[in-house]
PDB file of C-alpha atoms in Angstrom:
ATOM      1  CA  UNK A   7     -47.997 197.037 -20.088  1.00 75.00           C
ATOM      2  CA  UNK A   8     -48.735 195.450 -23.445  1.00 74.00           C
ATOM      3  CA  UNK A   9     -50.208 197.738 -26.141  1.00 75.00           C
ATOM      4  CA  UNK A  10     -53.876 196.599 -25.885  1.00 72.00           C
ATOM      5  CA  UNK A  11     -53.784 196.924 -22.104  1.00 77.00           C
ATOM      6  CA  UNK A  12     -52.134 200.373 -22.339  1.00 80.00           C
ATOM      7  CA  UNK A  13     -54.795 201.615 -24.767  1.00 81.00           C
ATOM      8  CA  UNK A  14     -57.588 200.277 -22.549  1.00 81.00           C
ATOM      9  CA  UNK A  15     -55.950 201.830 -19.499  1.00 80.00           C
ATOM     10  CA  UNK A  16     -55.963 205.209 -21.224  1.00 81.00           C
ATOM     11  CA  UNK A  17     -59.582 204.839 -22.417  1.00 82.00           C
ATOM     12  CA  UNK A  18     -61.554 201.716 -21.548  1.00 83.00           C
ATOM     13  CA  UNK A  19     -64.428 202.757 -23.811  1.00 85.00           C
ATOM     14  CA  UNK A  20     -62.422 202.015 -26.964  1.00 88.00           C
ATOM     15  CA  UNK A  21     -64.140 199.463 -29.119  1.00 90.00           C
ATOM     16  CA  UNK A  22     -62.457 196.270 -30.221  1.00 90.00           C
ATOM     17  CA  UNK A  23     -62.449 197.653 -33.755  1.00 91.00           C
ATOM     18  CA  UNK A  24     -60.663 200.847 -32.643  1.00 90.00           C
ATOM     19  CA  UNK A  25     -58.074 198.843 -30.720  1.00 89.00           C
ATOM     20  CA  UNK A  26     -57.517 196.500 -33.672  1.00 90.00           C
ATOM     21  CA  UNK A  27     -56.940 199.448 -36.036  1.00 90.00           C
ATOM     22  CA  UNK A  28     -54.571 201.174 -33.599  1.00 89.00           C
ATOM     23  CA  UNK A  29     -52.560 198.009 -33.035  1.00 88.00           C
ATOM     24  CA  UNK A  30     -52.605 196.540 -36.527  1.00 91.00           C
ATOM     25  CA  UNK A  31     -54.307 193.376 -35.238  1.00 90.00           C
ATOM     26  CA  UNK A  32     -57.548 191.614 -36.049  1.00 91.00           C
ATOM     27  CA  UNK A  33     -60.545 192.158 -33.794  1.00 90.00           C
ATOM     28  CA  UNK A  34     -60.400 188.477 -32.824  1.00 93.00           C
ATOM     29  CA  UNK A  35     -56.763 188.861 -31.715  1.00 91.00           C
ATOM     30  CA  UNK A  36     -57.626 191.934 -29.642  1.00 89.00           C
ATOM     31  CA  UNK A  37     -60.639 190.197 -28.097  1.00 90.00           C
ATOM     32  CA  UNK A  38     -58.461 187.211 -27.151  1.00 91.00           C
ATOM     33  CA  UNK A  39     -55.710 189.383 -25.668  1.00 90.00           C
ATOM     34  CA  UNK A  40     -58.248 191.268 -23.565  1.00 89.00           C
ATOM     35  CA  UNK A  41     -59.880 188.018 -22.419  1.00 92.00           C
ATOM     36  CA  UNK A  42     -56.446 186.622 -21.499  1.00 92.00           C
ATOM     37  CA  UNK A  43     -55.564 189.786 -19.551  1.00 89.00           C
ATOM     38  CA  UNK A  44     -58.872 189.625 -17.663  1.00 90.00           C
ATOM     39  CA  UNK A  45     -58.441 185.905 -16.943  1.00 95.00           C
ATOM     40  CA  UNK A  46     -54.889 186.209 -15.609  1.00 94.00           C
ATOM     41  CA  UNK A  47     -55.695 189.253 -13.461  1.00 92.00           C
ATOM     42  CA  UNK A  48     -53.735 191.789 -15.505  1.00 88.00           C
ATOM     43  CA  UNK A  49     -56.968 193.725 -16.059  1.00 87.00           C
ATOM     44  CA  UNK A  50     -58.637 193.979 -12.651  1.00 86.00           C
ATOM     45  CA  UNK A  51     -61.749 195.864 -13.729  1.00 86.00           C
ATOM     46  CA  UNK A  52     -63.160 198.885 -15.494  1.00 85.00           C
ATOM     47  CA  UNK A  53     -64.424 202.134 -14.042  1.00 80.00           C
ATOM     48  CA  UNK A  54     -65.401 205.640 -14.990  1.00 80.00           C
ATOM     49  CA  UNK A  55     -63.490 208.625 -13.617  1.00 77.00           C
ATOM     50  CA  UNK A  56     -66.201 210.898 -12.248  1.00 79.00           C
ATOM     51  CA  UNK A  57     -66.032 214.565 -11.280  1.00 77.00           C
ATOM     52  CA  UNK A  58     -67.413 214.015  -7.779  1.00 78.00           C
ATOM     53  CA  UNK A  59     -68.455 217.635  -7.298  1.00 77.00           C
ATOM     54  CA  UNK A  60     -70.491 217.706 -10.521  1.00 78.00           C
ATOM     55  CA  UNK A  61     -72.026 214.359  -9.591  1.00 80.00           C
ATOM     56  CA  UNK A  62     -73.177 215.825  -6.265  1.00 79.00           C
ATOM     57  CA  UNK A  63     -70.938 213.608  -4.117  1.00 80.00           C
ATOM     58  CA  UNK A  64     -70.436 215.273  -0.750  1.00 84.00           C
ATOM     59  CA  UNK A  65     -68.410 212.512   0.884  1.00 91.00           C
ATOM     60  CA  UNK A  66     -64.782 212.800   1.906  1.00 95.00           C
ATOM     61  CA  UNK A  67     -61.538 211.218   0.775  1.00 96.00           C
ATOM     62  CA  UNK A  68     -58.653 210.890   3.172  1.00 98.00           C
ATOM     63  CA  UNK A  69     -55.047 209.774   2.882  1.00 98.00           C
ATOM     64  CA  UNK A  70     -54.005 207.861   5.966  1.00 98.00           C
ATOM     65  CA  UNK A  71     -50.297 207.394   6.481  1.00 98.00           C
ATOM     66  CA  UNK A  72     -49.841 204.141   8.386  1.00 98.00           C
ATOM     67  CA  UNK A  73     -46.701 202.882  10.102  1.00 98.00           C
ATOM     68  CA  UNK A  74     -46.736 199.136  10.671  1.00 97.00           C
ATOM     69  CA  UNK A  75     -44.373 196.567  12.074  1.00 95.00           C
ATOM     70  CA  UNK A  76     -43.263 194.120   9.351  1.00 91.00           C
ATOM     71  CA  UNK A  77     -43.778 190.439  10.065  1.00 88.00           C
ATOM     72  CA  UNK A  78     -41.012 187.853   9.947  1.00 86.00           C
ATOM     73  CA  UNK A  79     -42.455 185.689   7.170  1.00 84.00           C
ATOM     74  CA  UNK A  80     -44.482 188.196   5.213  1.00 81.00           C
ATOM     75  CA  UNK A  81     -43.065 191.650   5.654  1.00 87.00           C
ATOM     76  CA  UNK A  82     -45.859 194.158   5.141  1.00 95.00           C
ATOM     77  CA  UNK A  83     -48.050 192.026   2.866  1.00 95.00           C
ATOM     78  CA  UNK A  84     -50.361 190.299   5.367  1.00 93.00           C
ATOM     79  CA  UNK A  85     -51.245 193.509   7.209  1.00 95.00           C
ATOM     80  CA  UNK A  86     -51.598 195.475   3.970  1.00 97.00           C
ATOM     81  CA  UNK A  87     -54.014 192.859   2.596  1.00 96.00           C
ATOM     82  CA  UNK A  88     -56.014 192.881   5.826  1.00 95.00           C
ATOM     83  CA  UNK A  89     -56.304 196.671   5.749  1.00 97.00           C
ATOM     84  CA  UNK A  90     -57.205 196.617   2.044  1.00 98.00           C
ATOM     85  CA  UNK A  91     -60.271 194.451   2.725  1.00 98.00           C
ATOM     86  CA  UNK A  92     -62.141 197.166   4.653  1.00 98.00           C
ATOM     87  CA  UNK A  93     -65.023 198.646   2.657  1.00 96.00           C
ATOM     88  CA  UNK A  94     -63.847 202.208   3.300  1.00 96.00           C
ATOM     89  CA  UNK A  95     -60.419 201.545   1.761  1.00 98.00           C
ATOM     90  CA  UNK A  96     -60.269 202.612  -1.864  1.00 96.00           C
ATOM     91  CA  UNK A  97     -56.498 202.211  -2.380  1.00 97.00           C
ATOM     92  CA  UNK A  98     -53.587 200.866  -0.347  1.00 98.00           C
ATOM     93  CA  UNK A  99     -49.938 201.249  -1.327  1.00 98.00           C
ATOM     94  CA  UNK A 100     -46.602 200.271   0.238  1.00 98.00           C
ATOM     95  CA  UNK A 101     -44.507 203.440   0.363  1.00 97.00           C
ATOM     96  CA  UNK A 102     -40.935 204.494   0.901  1.00 96.00           C
ATOM     97  CA  UNK A 103     -40.140 207.249   3.360  1.00 96.00           C
ATOM     98  CA  UNK A 104     -41.501 208.121   6.778  1.00 95.00           C
ATOM     99  CA  UNK A 105     -44.469 205.740   6.774  1.00 97.00           C
ATOM    100  CA  UNK A 106     -45.156 202.289   5.365  1.00 98.00           C
ATOM    101  CA  UNK A 107     -48.643 202.322   3.845  1.00 98.00           C
ATOM    102  CA  UNK A 108     -50.656 205.012   2.102  1.00 98.00           C
ATOM    103  CA  UNK A 109     -54.299 204.132   2.651  1.00 98.00           C
ATOM    104  CA  UNK A 110     -56.899 206.112   0.702  1.00 98.00           C
ATOM    105  CA  UNK A 111     -60.365 205.939   2.220  1.00 98.00           C
ATOM    106  CA  UNK A 112     -63.728 207.187   1.032  1.00 95.00           C
ATOM    107  CA  UNK A 113     -66.469 207.930   3.541  1.00 96.00           C
ATOM    108  CA  UNK A 114     -69.679 209.870   3.952  1.00 95.00           C
ATOM    109  CA  UNK A 115     -68.197 212.362   6.418  1.00 95.00           C
ATOM    110  CA  UNK A 116     -65.272 213.157   8.722  1.00 96.00           C
ATOM    111  CA  UNK A 117     -66.820 211.213  11.584  1.00 97.00           C
ATOM    112  CA  UNK A 118     -66.924 208.020   9.519  1.00 97.00           C
ATOM    113  CA  UNK A 119     -63.204 208.376   8.743  1.00 98.00           C
ATOM    114  CA  UNK A 120     -62.422 209.081  12.410  1.00 97.00           C
ATOM    115  CA  UNK A 121     -64.427 206.027  13.471  1.00 98.00           C
ATOM    116  CA  UNK A 122     -62.684 203.871  10.874  1.00 98.00           C
ATOM    117  CA  UNK A 123     -59.257 204.957  12.123  1.00 98.00           C
ATOM    118  CA  UNK A 124     -60.112 204.668  15.824  1.00 98.00           C
ATOM    119  CA  UNK A 125     -62.136 201.453  15.820  1.00 98.00           C
ATOM    120  CA  UNK A 126     -60.789 199.445  12.890  1.00 97.00           C
ATOM    121  CA  UNK A 127     -57.411 200.570  11.605  1.00 98.00           C
ATOM    122  CA  UNK A 128     -55.577 201.510  14.787  1.00 97.00           C
ATOM    123  CA  UNK A 129     -56.786 198.414  16.659  1.00 97.00           C
ATOM    124  CA  UNK A 130     -55.051 195.996  14.268  1.00 96.00           C
ATOM    125  CA  UNK A 131     -52.020 194.338  15.835  1.00 94.00           C
ATOM    126  CA  UNK A 132     -48.897 195.604  14.129  1.00 95.00           C
ATOM    127  CA  UNK A 133     -50.258 199.082  13.352  1.00 97.00           C
ATOM    128  CA  UNK A 134     -47.863 201.442  15.114  1.00 97.00           C
ATOM    129  CA  UNK A 135     -49.287 204.843  14.162  1.00 97.00           C
ATOM    130  CA  UNK A 136     -51.518 206.697  11.725  1.00 98.00           C
ATOM    131  CA  UNK A 137     -51.705 210.255  10.388  1.00 98.00           C
ATOM    132  CA  UNK A 138     -54.824 211.298   8.495  1.00 98.00           C
ATOM    133  CA  UNK A 139     -54.972 213.981   5.815  1.00 98.00           C
ATOM    134  CA  UNK A 140     -58.221 215.000   4.158  1.00 97.00           C
ATOM    135  CA  UNK A 141     -58.599 215.836   0.491  1.00 95.00           C
ATOM    136  CA  UNK A 142     -59.855 219.382   0.164  1.00 94.00           C
ATOM    137  CA  UNK A 143     -60.177 219.693  -3.597  1.00 91.00           C
ATOM    138  CA  UNK A 144     -59.306 217.608  -6.660  1.00 91.00           C
ATOM    139  CA  UNK A 145     -57.420 219.108  -9.591  1.00 92.00           C
ATOM    140  CA  UNK A 146     -56.543 215.864 -11.341  1.00 92.00           C
ATOM    141  CA  UNK A 147     -58.076 212.437 -10.750  1.00 90.00           C
ATOM    142  CA  UNK A 148     -57.292 209.206 -12.566  1.00 86.00           C
ATOM    143  CA  UNK A 149     -55.222 211.128 -15.099  1.00 86.00           C
ATOM    144  CA  UNK A 150     -58.037 213.582 -15.906  1.00 86.00           C
ATOM    145  CA  UNK A 151     -58.202 217.278 -15.080  1.00 91.00           C
ATOM    146  CA  UNK A 152     -61.112 217.982 -12.742  1.00 88.00           C
ATOM    147  CA  UNK A 153     -63.285 221.089 -12.699  1.00 79.00           C
ATOM    148  CA  UNK A 154     -61.584 222.839 -15.606  1.00 72.00           C
ATOM    149  CA  UNK A 155     -63.569 224.161 -18.522  1.00 63.00           C
ATOM    150  CA  UNK A 156     -60.871 223.074 -20.940  1.00 57.00           C
ATOM    151  CA  UNK A 157     -60.167 226.602 -22.143  1.00 56.00           C
ATOM    152  CA  UNK A 158     -57.209 227.261 -19.852  1.00 57.00           C
ATOM    153  CA  UNK A 159     -54.073 228.255 -21.637  1.00 63.00           C
ATOM    154  CA  UNK A 160     -51.330 225.680 -21.793  1.00 63.00           C
ATOM    155  CA  UNK A 161     -48.133 226.190 -19.876  1.00 66.00           C
ATOM    156  CA  UNK A 162     -45.295 227.412 -22.078  1.00 69.00           C
ATOM    157  CA  UNK A 163     -42.697 224.857 -23.100  1.00 74.00           C
ATOM    158  CA  UNK A 164     -39.180 226.148 -22.609  1.00 70.00           C
ATOM    159  CA  UNK A 165     -35.840 224.457 -23.251  1.00 67.00           C
TER     160      UNK A 165
END
């Protein structure tokens, strides 16, 4: 990741002036680099990391482990892209280990996740099996500690 992109990744609210100072560049150079990164798809978007409990969100997040059969001319890509297009899917990753895809879904309730798995995901040709795990509580999300007052003592550093 180039330095402007790294700084934006860590805190997308940084102003162009702050980025320019941190990088030793002019604001125009930073603006151009950001525009280039947005245009070429390096920067996909911007979002806030929200403490869902404090925001009153009562929906559910689930991790669905999906085993799929790779295709001759595309491996896992075509099926992964198809699965990624569902509205419920928040993230989709190719994984190593006992399953092929990690699919993170967000839904209003357990029934919506169950319906998604039964009627959409598992009916796709090439999907061999699924295993669903529900998020019970978040401790860290998007690199941020969740639900901590900030006054916890730090873990000791030992050699």
